[in-house]
Structures are given as C-alpha cells and as structure tokens.
C-alpha cells in the first residue's frame, strides 16, 4: 500500500460542490492500493503512517507523530498512486488493485485508524473528489509497505 502524507494547516474534500470532509492542522494521507496488498499491508501502513514523525516539537524538530501533535487526519483514496510511470508518457494501472480489493482495503484502513484517539475524516472511494489543502512547510513523504512473501 502507498500513502502520500502531507503536513497541512487545513484540508478538505468536496464532492458535487459539497464539502464532505475537512480537517484543521494535521495530516492529509492520499492512499493507493496495489494488487499484492493484504490486510497485513493495512496494519503495516497504519502503524507507519500514525507513527511517522512529521510534526515539530517545542525545539522546531520533526519529532512528533500525529498522535503526539494532537493533529487531525484526512484519509483520501487515490487510485492513481498505484500507477506505473516508468516508461512512456501515459501511466499504466496493471499494478493497481481491482476496485473491489482497493475499496475493501481502504475501508479496512479507515477502520484501523478509527480506533485511534484522534479526529479523522475521509474521502469517498470511487467519487470524483476535489481535494484542497494547505501544505505546511511544505512537508510531504511517500510511505509504502510491501506484504511479506
């Protein structure tokens, strides 16, 4: 699984001109699912994402994870993160999970993260979403997990 995480001062999802999800300061996580991903991938990605230190402590060092910072989390499914862009000028999606698998694993990630004591919002799988954000820093990281063989 893939998470493109960004430290934000605010972020929102709009669908059909309606804001359906929004957060204040925290983390926006765009989530991509690949064919080999499993529920183990979900657990690994949740742990990595929630424990990733991208928030500043009192000394200005990125030493705090989202829980320690008191930040909010916005999870957004994004199919295109699983694209193969190695050759040509058109992305290939053969490595992306099927819509059914991707939706199941995204929902599983939402379920795992919902157990955490933090404010969370989410995008809608399969919807045409407009995602707005103010990247703080800018701070952006690509996280990826691979299932065990």
PDB file of C-alpha atoms in Angstrom, residues 43-148:
ATOM      1  CA  UNK A  43      -1.832  -2.815   9.523  1.00  0.00           C
ATOM      2  CA  UNK A  44       1.738  -2.012   8.455  1.00  0.00           C
ATOM      3  CA  UNK A  45       0.719   1.186   6.678  1.00  0.00           C
ATOM      4  CA  UNK A  46      -1.464   2.359   9.580  1.00  0.00           C
ATOM      5  CA  UNK A  47       1.391   1.857  12.055  1.00  0.00           C
ATOM      6  CA  UNK A  48       3.911   3.566   9.793  1.00  0.00           C
ATOM      7  CA  UNK A  49       1.623   6.482   8.947  1.00  0.00           C
ATOM      8  CA  UNK A  50       0.430   7.122  12.511  1.00  0.00           C
ATOM      9  CA  UNK A  51       3.946   6.802  13.922  1.00  0.00           C
ATOM     10  CA  UNK A  52       5.702   8.916  11.292  1.00  0.00           C
ATOM     11  CA  UNK A  53       7.285  11.980  12.882  1.00  0.00           C
ATOM     12  CA  UNK A  54       6.419  14.930  10.670  1.00  0.00           C
ATOM     13  CA  UNK A  55       5.283  17.441  13.295  1.00  0.00           C
ATOM     14  CA  UNK A  56       7.587  19.817  15.119  1.00  0.00           C
ATOM     15  CA  UNK A  57       8.318  19.688  18.827  1.00  0.00           C
ATOM     16  CA  UNK A  58       8.978  22.756  21.008  1.00  0.00           C
ATOM     17  CA  UNK A  59      12.518  22.988  19.562  1.00  0.00           C
ATOM     18  CA  UNK A  60      11.297  23.032  15.957  1.00  0.00           C
ATOM     19  CA  UNK A  61      12.485  19.459  15.220  1.00  0.00           C
ATOM     20  CA  UNK A  62      10.215  16.957  13.459  1.00  0.00           C
ATOM     21  CA  UNK A  63       9.951  14.645  16.461  1.00  0.00           C
ATOM     22  CA  UNK A  64       6.182  14.277  16.913  1.00  0.00           C
ATOM     23  CA  UNK A  65       3.801  11.877  15.239  1.00  0.00           C
ATOM     24  CA  UNK A  66       0.162  12.743  14.608  1.00  0.00           C
ATOM     25  CA  UNK A  67      -0.979  11.389  17.985  1.00  0.00           C
ATOM     26  CA  UNK A  68       1.669  13.345  19.917  1.00  0.00           C
ATOM     27  CA  UNK A  69       0.926  16.538  17.986  1.00  0.00           C
ATOM     28  CA  UNK A  70      -2.831  16.453  18.538  1.00  0.00           C
ATOM     29  CA  UNK A  71      -3.287  16.786  14.776  1.00  0.00           C
ATOM     30  CA  UNK A  72      -6.246  15.648  12.713  1.00  0.00           C
ATOM     31  CA  UNK A  73      -6.183  13.118   9.861  1.00  0.00           C
ATOM     32  CA  UNK A  74      -7.862  13.132   6.449  1.00  0.00           C
ATOM     33  CA  UNK A  75      -7.689   9.821   4.529  1.00  0.00           C
ATOM     34  CA  UNK A  76      -8.392  10.029   0.784  1.00  0.00           C
ATOM     35  CA  UNK A  77      -8.396   7.034  -1.574  1.00  0.00           C
ATOM     36  CA  UNK A  78      -6.369   7.785  -4.695  1.00  0.00           C
ATOM     37  CA  UNK A  79      -6.230   5.117  -7.396  1.00  0.00           C
ATOM     38  CA  UNK A  80      -3.577   6.931  -9.442  1.00  0.00           C
ATOM     39  CA  UNK A  81      -0.877   6.484  -6.780  1.00  0.00           C
ATOM     40  CA  UNK A  82      -0.597   2.850  -7.900  1.00  0.00           C
ATOM     41  CA  UNK A  83       0.255   3.862 -11.486  1.00  0.00           C
ATOM     42  CA  UNK A  84       3.335   2.569 -13.249  1.00  0.00           C
ATOM     43  CA  UNK A  85       5.127   5.627 -14.643  1.00  0.00           C
ATOM     44  CA  UNK A  86       8.465   4.038 -15.540  1.00  0.00           C
ATOM     45  CA  UNK A  87       8.181   4.311 -19.290  1.00  0.00           C
ATOM     46  CA  UNK A  88       6.291   6.353 -21.792  1.00  0.00           C
ATOM     47  CA  UNK A  89       4.107   9.334 -21.075  1.00  0.00           C
ATOM     48  CA  UNK A  90       0.898   7.551 -20.170  1.00  0.00           C
ATOM     49  CA  UNK A  91       0.513   5.841 -16.784  1.00  0.00           C
ATOM     50  CA  UNK A  92      -0.222   2.134 -16.651  1.00  0.00           C
ATOM     51  CA  UNK A  93      -2.514   0.722 -13.997  1.00  0.00           C
ATOM     52  CA  UNK A  94      -1.830  -3.007 -14.194  1.00  0.00           C
ATOM     53  CA  UNK A  95      -0.253  -2.933 -10.721  1.00  0.00           C
ATOM     54  CA  UNK A  96      -3.290  -1.228  -9.147  1.00  0.00           C
ATOM     55  CA  UNK A  97      -5.716  -3.312  -7.122  1.00  0.00           C
ATOM     56  CA  UNK A  98      -9.160  -4.011  -8.531  1.00  0.00           C
ATOM     57  CA  UNK A  99     -11.817  -1.541  -7.361  1.00  0.00           C
ATOM     58  CA  UNK A 100     -13.323  -4.200  -5.076  1.00  0.00           C
ATOM     59  CA  UNK A 101      -9.978  -5.064  -3.437  1.00  0.00           C
ATOM     60  CA  UNK A 102      -8.947  -1.413  -3.165  1.00  0.00           C
ATOM     61  CA  UNK A 103     -12.240  -0.382  -1.570  1.00  0.00           C
ATOM     62  CA  UNK A 104     -12.090  -3.270   0.902  1.00  0.00           C
ATOM     63  CA  UNK A 105      -8.539  -2.431   1.969  1.00  0.00           C
ATOM     64  CA  UNK A 106      -9.225   1.317   2.137  1.00  0.00           C
ATOM     65  CA  UNK A 107     -12.243   0.635   4.378  1.00  0.00           C
ATOM     66  CA  UNK A 108     -10.062  -1.642   6.493  1.00  0.00           C
ATOM     67  CA  UNK A 109      -7.517   1.177   6.883  1.00  0.00           C
ATOM     68  CA  UNK A 110     -10.301   3.576   7.906  1.00  0.00           C
ATOM     69  CA  UNK A 111     -11.472   1.019  10.479  1.00  0.00           C
ATOM     70  CA  UNK A 112      -7.974   0.540  11.950  1.00  0.00           C
ATOM     71  CA  UNK A 113      -7.292   4.285  12.157  1.00  0.00           C
ATOM     72  CA  UNK A 114     -10.759   4.970  13.625  1.00  0.00           C
ATOM     73  CA  UNK A 115      -9.676   3.112  16.764  1.00  0.00           C
ATOM     74  CA  UNK A 116      -7.067   5.796  17.451  1.00  0.00           C
ATOM     75  CA  UNK A 117      -7.828   8.731  19.762  1.00  0.00           C
ATOM     76  CA  UNK A 118      -7.680  11.385  17.048  1.00  0.00           C
ATOM     77  CA  UNK A 119     -10.071  13.317  14.849  1.00  0.00           C
ATOM     78  CA  UNK A 120     -10.343  11.671  11.460  1.00  0.00           C
ATOM     79  CA  UNK A 121     -12.218  12.480   8.252  1.00  0.00           C
ATOM     80  CA  UNK A 122     -12.245  10.604   4.958  1.00  0.00           C
ATOM     81  CA  UNK A 123     -12.814  10.871   1.267  1.00  0.00           C
ATOM     82  CA  UNK A 124     -15.249   8.683  -0.653  1.00  0.00           C
ATOM     83  CA  UNK A 125     -13.963   5.719  -2.621  1.00  0.00           C
ATOM     84  CA  UNK A 126     -14.762   5.951  -6.328  1.00  0.00           C
ATOM     85  CA  UNK A 127     -16.085   9.513  -6.168  1.00  0.00           C
ATOM     86  CA  UNK A 128     -14.846  12.433  -8.237  1.00  0.00           C
ATOM     87  CA  UNK A 129     -13.317  14.422  -5.391  1.00  0.00           C
ATOM     88  CA  UNK A 130     -11.736  17.842  -5.297  1.00  0.00           C
ATOM     89  CA  UNK A 131      -9.093  17.841  -2.578  1.00  0.00           C
ATOM     90  CA  UNK A 132      -7.972  21.193  -1.217  1.00  0.00           C
ATOM     91  CA  UNK A 133      -5.064  21.590   1.164  1.00  0.00           C
ATOM     92  CA  UNK A 134      -2.555  23.994   2.569  1.00  0.00           C
ATOM     93  CA  UNK A 135       0.706  22.070   2.820  1.00  0.00           C
ATOM     94  CA  UNK A 136       2.594  23.209   5.926  1.00  0.00           C
ATOM     95  CA  UNK A 137       6.316  23.503   5.282  1.00  0.00           C
ATOM     96  CA  UNK A 138       5.900  22.064   2.684  1.00  0.00           C
ATOM     97  CA  UNK A 139       6.259  18.648   4.276  1.00  0.00           C
ATOM     98  CA  UNK A 140       5.412  15.617   2.109  1.00  0.00           C
ATOM     99  CA  UNK A 141       6.511  11.975   2.396  1.00  0.00           C
ATOM    100  CA  UNK A 142       5.906   8.842   0.329  1.00  0.00           C
ATOM    101  CA  UNK A 143       5.293   5.779   2.513  1.00  0.00           C
ATOM    102  CA  UNK A 144       4.983   2.329   1.048  1.00  0.00           C
ATOM    103  CA  UNK A 145       4.561  -1.127   2.536  1.00  0.00           C
ATOM    104  CA  UNK A 146       5.053  -4.463   0.875  1.00  0.00           C
ATOM    105  CA  UNK A 147       3.337  -7.653   2.045  1.00  0.00           C
ATOM    106  CA  UNK A 148       5.538 -10.412   3.441  1.00  0.00           C
TER     107      UNK A 148
END
